[in-house]
Tab-separated table of C-alpha atoms in Angstrom:
chain	number	residue	atom	x	y	z
A	161	MET	CA	106.210	87.669	83.525
A	162	ALA	CA	107.454	90.469	86.450
A	163	ALA	CA	107.700	88.944	89.216
A	164	ALA	CA	105.236	89.241	92.419
A	165	LEU	CA	106.785	92.561	94.974
A	166	ALA	CA	106.033	91.474	98.443
A	167	PRO	CA	107.710	94.221	100.233
A	168	THR	CA	108.196	93.212	104.007
A	169	GLN	CA	107.426	95.827	106.659
A	170	PRO	CA	111.109	96.558	107.695
A	171	LEU	CA	111.152	96.894	104.275
A	172	LEU	CA	108.453	99.254	103.960
A	173	LEU	CA	109.215	102.020	107.485
A	174	GLU	CA	112.911	102.670	105.376
A	175	CYS	CA	110.465	104.342	102.895
A	176	CYS	CA	107.827	105.703	106.158
A	177	ALA	CA	107.827	104.994	109.532
A	178	CYS	CA	104.209	104.967	109.738
A	179	ARG	CA	103.470	100.901	111.445
A	180	THR	CA	99.849	100.982	110.571
A	181	TRP	CA	100.681	101.536	107.109
A	182	ALA	CA	103.694	99.419	106.670
A	183	ALA	CA	101.197	96.541	108.190
A	184	ALA	CA	97.843	97.360	105.603
A	185	VAL	CA	100.773	97.645	102.121
A	186	ALA	CA	102.180	94.407	103.803
A	187	ALA	CA	99.212	92.531	104.114
A	188	CYS	CA	97.583	93.266	100.279
A	189	GLY	CA	100.744	91.731	99.033
A	190	PRO	CA	102.563	90.302	96.994
A	191	TYR	CA	101.302	92.787	94.033
A	192	SER	CA	101.551	91.868	90.463
A	193	SER	CA	103.333	95.566	89.479
A	194	VAL	CA	104.610	98.305	90.966
A	195	ASP	CA	101.945	100.451	89.763
A	196	ALA	CA	99.607	97.842	92.579
A	197	LEU	CA	102.177	98.006	95.314
A	198	ILE	CA	102.525	102.657	94.688
A	199	ASN	CA	98.712	102.161	94.671
A	200	ALA	CA	97.810	99.962	98.148
A	201	ALA	CA	100.169	102.913	99.877
A	202	ARG	CA	98.373	106.017	98.612
A	203	GLU	CA	95.188	103.701	99.862
A	204	ALA	CA	96.180	102.690	102.388
A	205	TRP	CA	97.745	106.286	103.218
A	206	TRP	CA	94.245	107.744	102.950
A	207	HIS	CA	91.969	105.937	104.430
A	208	GLN	CA	93.764	103.117	106.314
A	209	THR	CA	96.296	105.297	108.342
A	210	PRO	CA	94.649	107.836	111.224
A	211	VAL	CA	96.479	111.079	111.988
A	212	THR	CA	98.425	108.931	114.626
A	213	GLY	CA	100.164	107.334	112.241
A	214	TRP	CA	100.475	110.236	110.497
A	215	LEU	CA	102.536	112.145	113.353
A	216	GLU	CA	104.564	109.214	113.836
A	217	ALA	CA	105.465	109.279	109.793
A	218	PHE	CA	105.748	112.993	110.344
A	219	ALA	CA	108.194	112.338	113.540
A	220	ALA	CA	110.865	110.161	111.970
A	221	HIS	CA	111.217	112.292	109.345
A	222	PRO	CA	115.039	114.140	109.804
A	223	LYS	CA	114.155	118.515	108.913
A	224	ILE	CA	114.061	119.798	106.054
A	225	GLY	CA	118.547	121.209	105.250
A	226	ASP	CA	119.259	119.969	109.047
A	227	LEU	CA	121.615	117.638	107.467
A	228	GLU	CA	123.748	117.325	110.516
A	229	GLY	CA	120.184	115.916	111.653
A	230	LEU	CA	120.433	113.448	108.628
A	231	ARG	CA	123.752	112.160	109.899
A	232	LYS	CA	122.685	112.010	113.527
A	233	LYS	CA	119.279	110.455	113.078
A	234	TYR	CA	119.521	107.918	109.700
A	235	GLY	CA	122.395	105.223	109.465
A	236	GLY	CA	121.973	103.238	106.631
A	237	THR	CA	118.409	103.115	103.200
A	238	PHE	CA	116.714	105.589	105.105
A	239	GLY	CA	118.732	108.051	105.964
A	240	GLU	CA	120.429	107.687	102.959
A	241	LEU	CA	117.377	108.059	100.693
A	242	SER	CA	116.679	111.493	103.038
A	243	ARG	CA	120.341	112.962	102.523
A	244	SER	CA	119.685	111.809	98.296
A	245	GLU	CA	116.355	113.695	98.529
A	246	GLN	CA	117.883	117.035	100.217
A	247	ALA	CA	121.550	116.882	98.651
A	248	ALA	CA	120.871	120.728	97.035
A	249	ALA	CA	120.799	121.916	100.609
A	250	GLY	CA	123.863	120.177	100.959
A	251	GLY	CA	126.235	122.905	99.251
A	252	ALA	CA	123.877	125.515	100.853
A	253	PRO	CA	125.506	129.358	102.012
A	254	GLU	CA	125.539	128.429	106.175
A	255	ALA	CA	123.021	131.454	106.098
A	256	VAL	CA	120.400	130.226	104.476
A	257	LEU	CA	120.578	126.675	106.907
A	258	GLN	CA	120.367	128.610	109.519
A	259	GLU	CA	117.471	130.096	108.062
A	260	LEU	CA	115.592	127.399	107.278
A	261	ALA	CA	116.171	125.481	110.391
A	262	GLU	CA	113.994	129.245	112.679
A	263	TRP	CA	111.737	128.430	109.795
A	264	ASN	CA	111.383	124.849	110.731
A	265	ALA	CA	110.950	125.367	114.629
A	266	ARG	CA	108.650	128.177	113.242
A	267	TYR	CA	106.164	125.532	111.833
A	268	GLU	CA	106.264	123.364	114.224
A	269	ALA	CA	106.137	125.688	117.259
A	270	ARG	CA	102.729	126.419	115.550
A	271	PHE	CA	101.496	123.108	113.668
A	272	GLY	CA	102.877	120.576	115.885
A	273	HIS	CA	104.512	119.381	113.196
A	274	ILE	CA	108.009	119.949	111.334
A	275	PHE	CA	107.736	120.708	107.494
A	276	ILE	CA	107.535	118.128	104.741
A	277	VAL	CA	108.327	118.181	101.340
A	278	CYS	CA	109.158	116.550	98.998
A	279	ALA	CA	113.040	117.666	98.640
A	280	SER	CA	113.316	116.310	95.409
A	281	GLY	CA	115.524	118.053	92.818
A	282	LYS	CA	115.244	121.396	94.763
A	283	SER	CA	117.799	124.205	96.171
A	284	ALA	CA	118.111	125.296	99.790
A	285	GLU	CA	116.879	128.656	98.838
A	286	GLU	CA	113.360	126.633	96.975
A	287	MET	CA	112.582	125.173	99.920
A	288	LEU	CA	113.166	128.094	102.363
A	289	ALA	CA	110.901	129.845	100.216
A	290	ILE	CA	107.856	127.525	100.081
A	291	ILE	CA	107.829	126.895	103.751
A	292	LYS	CA	108.101	130.970	104.015
A	293	SER	CA	104.592	130.836	101.907
A	294	ARG	CA	102.715	128.407	104.386
């Protein structure tokens, strides 16, 4: 039988920097499985987290393609998670990274928060195409 999973708020905040969400997920533990934890995390995000919590999480998230910003803003585990998610952008041409930064600024000016996308496995060029399509 698998051990119960009891994530702490600080550990959850490394995954998603929303205090309301982290408190809700931690309060419902321990969990019998990873699937139970994921289901509770989804439930908390979609049904217990106010829009202000979403904006809190977005504000703490690194901008796509801003590798220097990742190094400056995040140390420790969360930074490692973010850097590994955006690893494909690390080898991108400077012109592509500059264009990503320009489109990130446009997106933030228009919507009031940074552009968020699951970057895992995507090249900088793919992320640029996605932000342009939004």
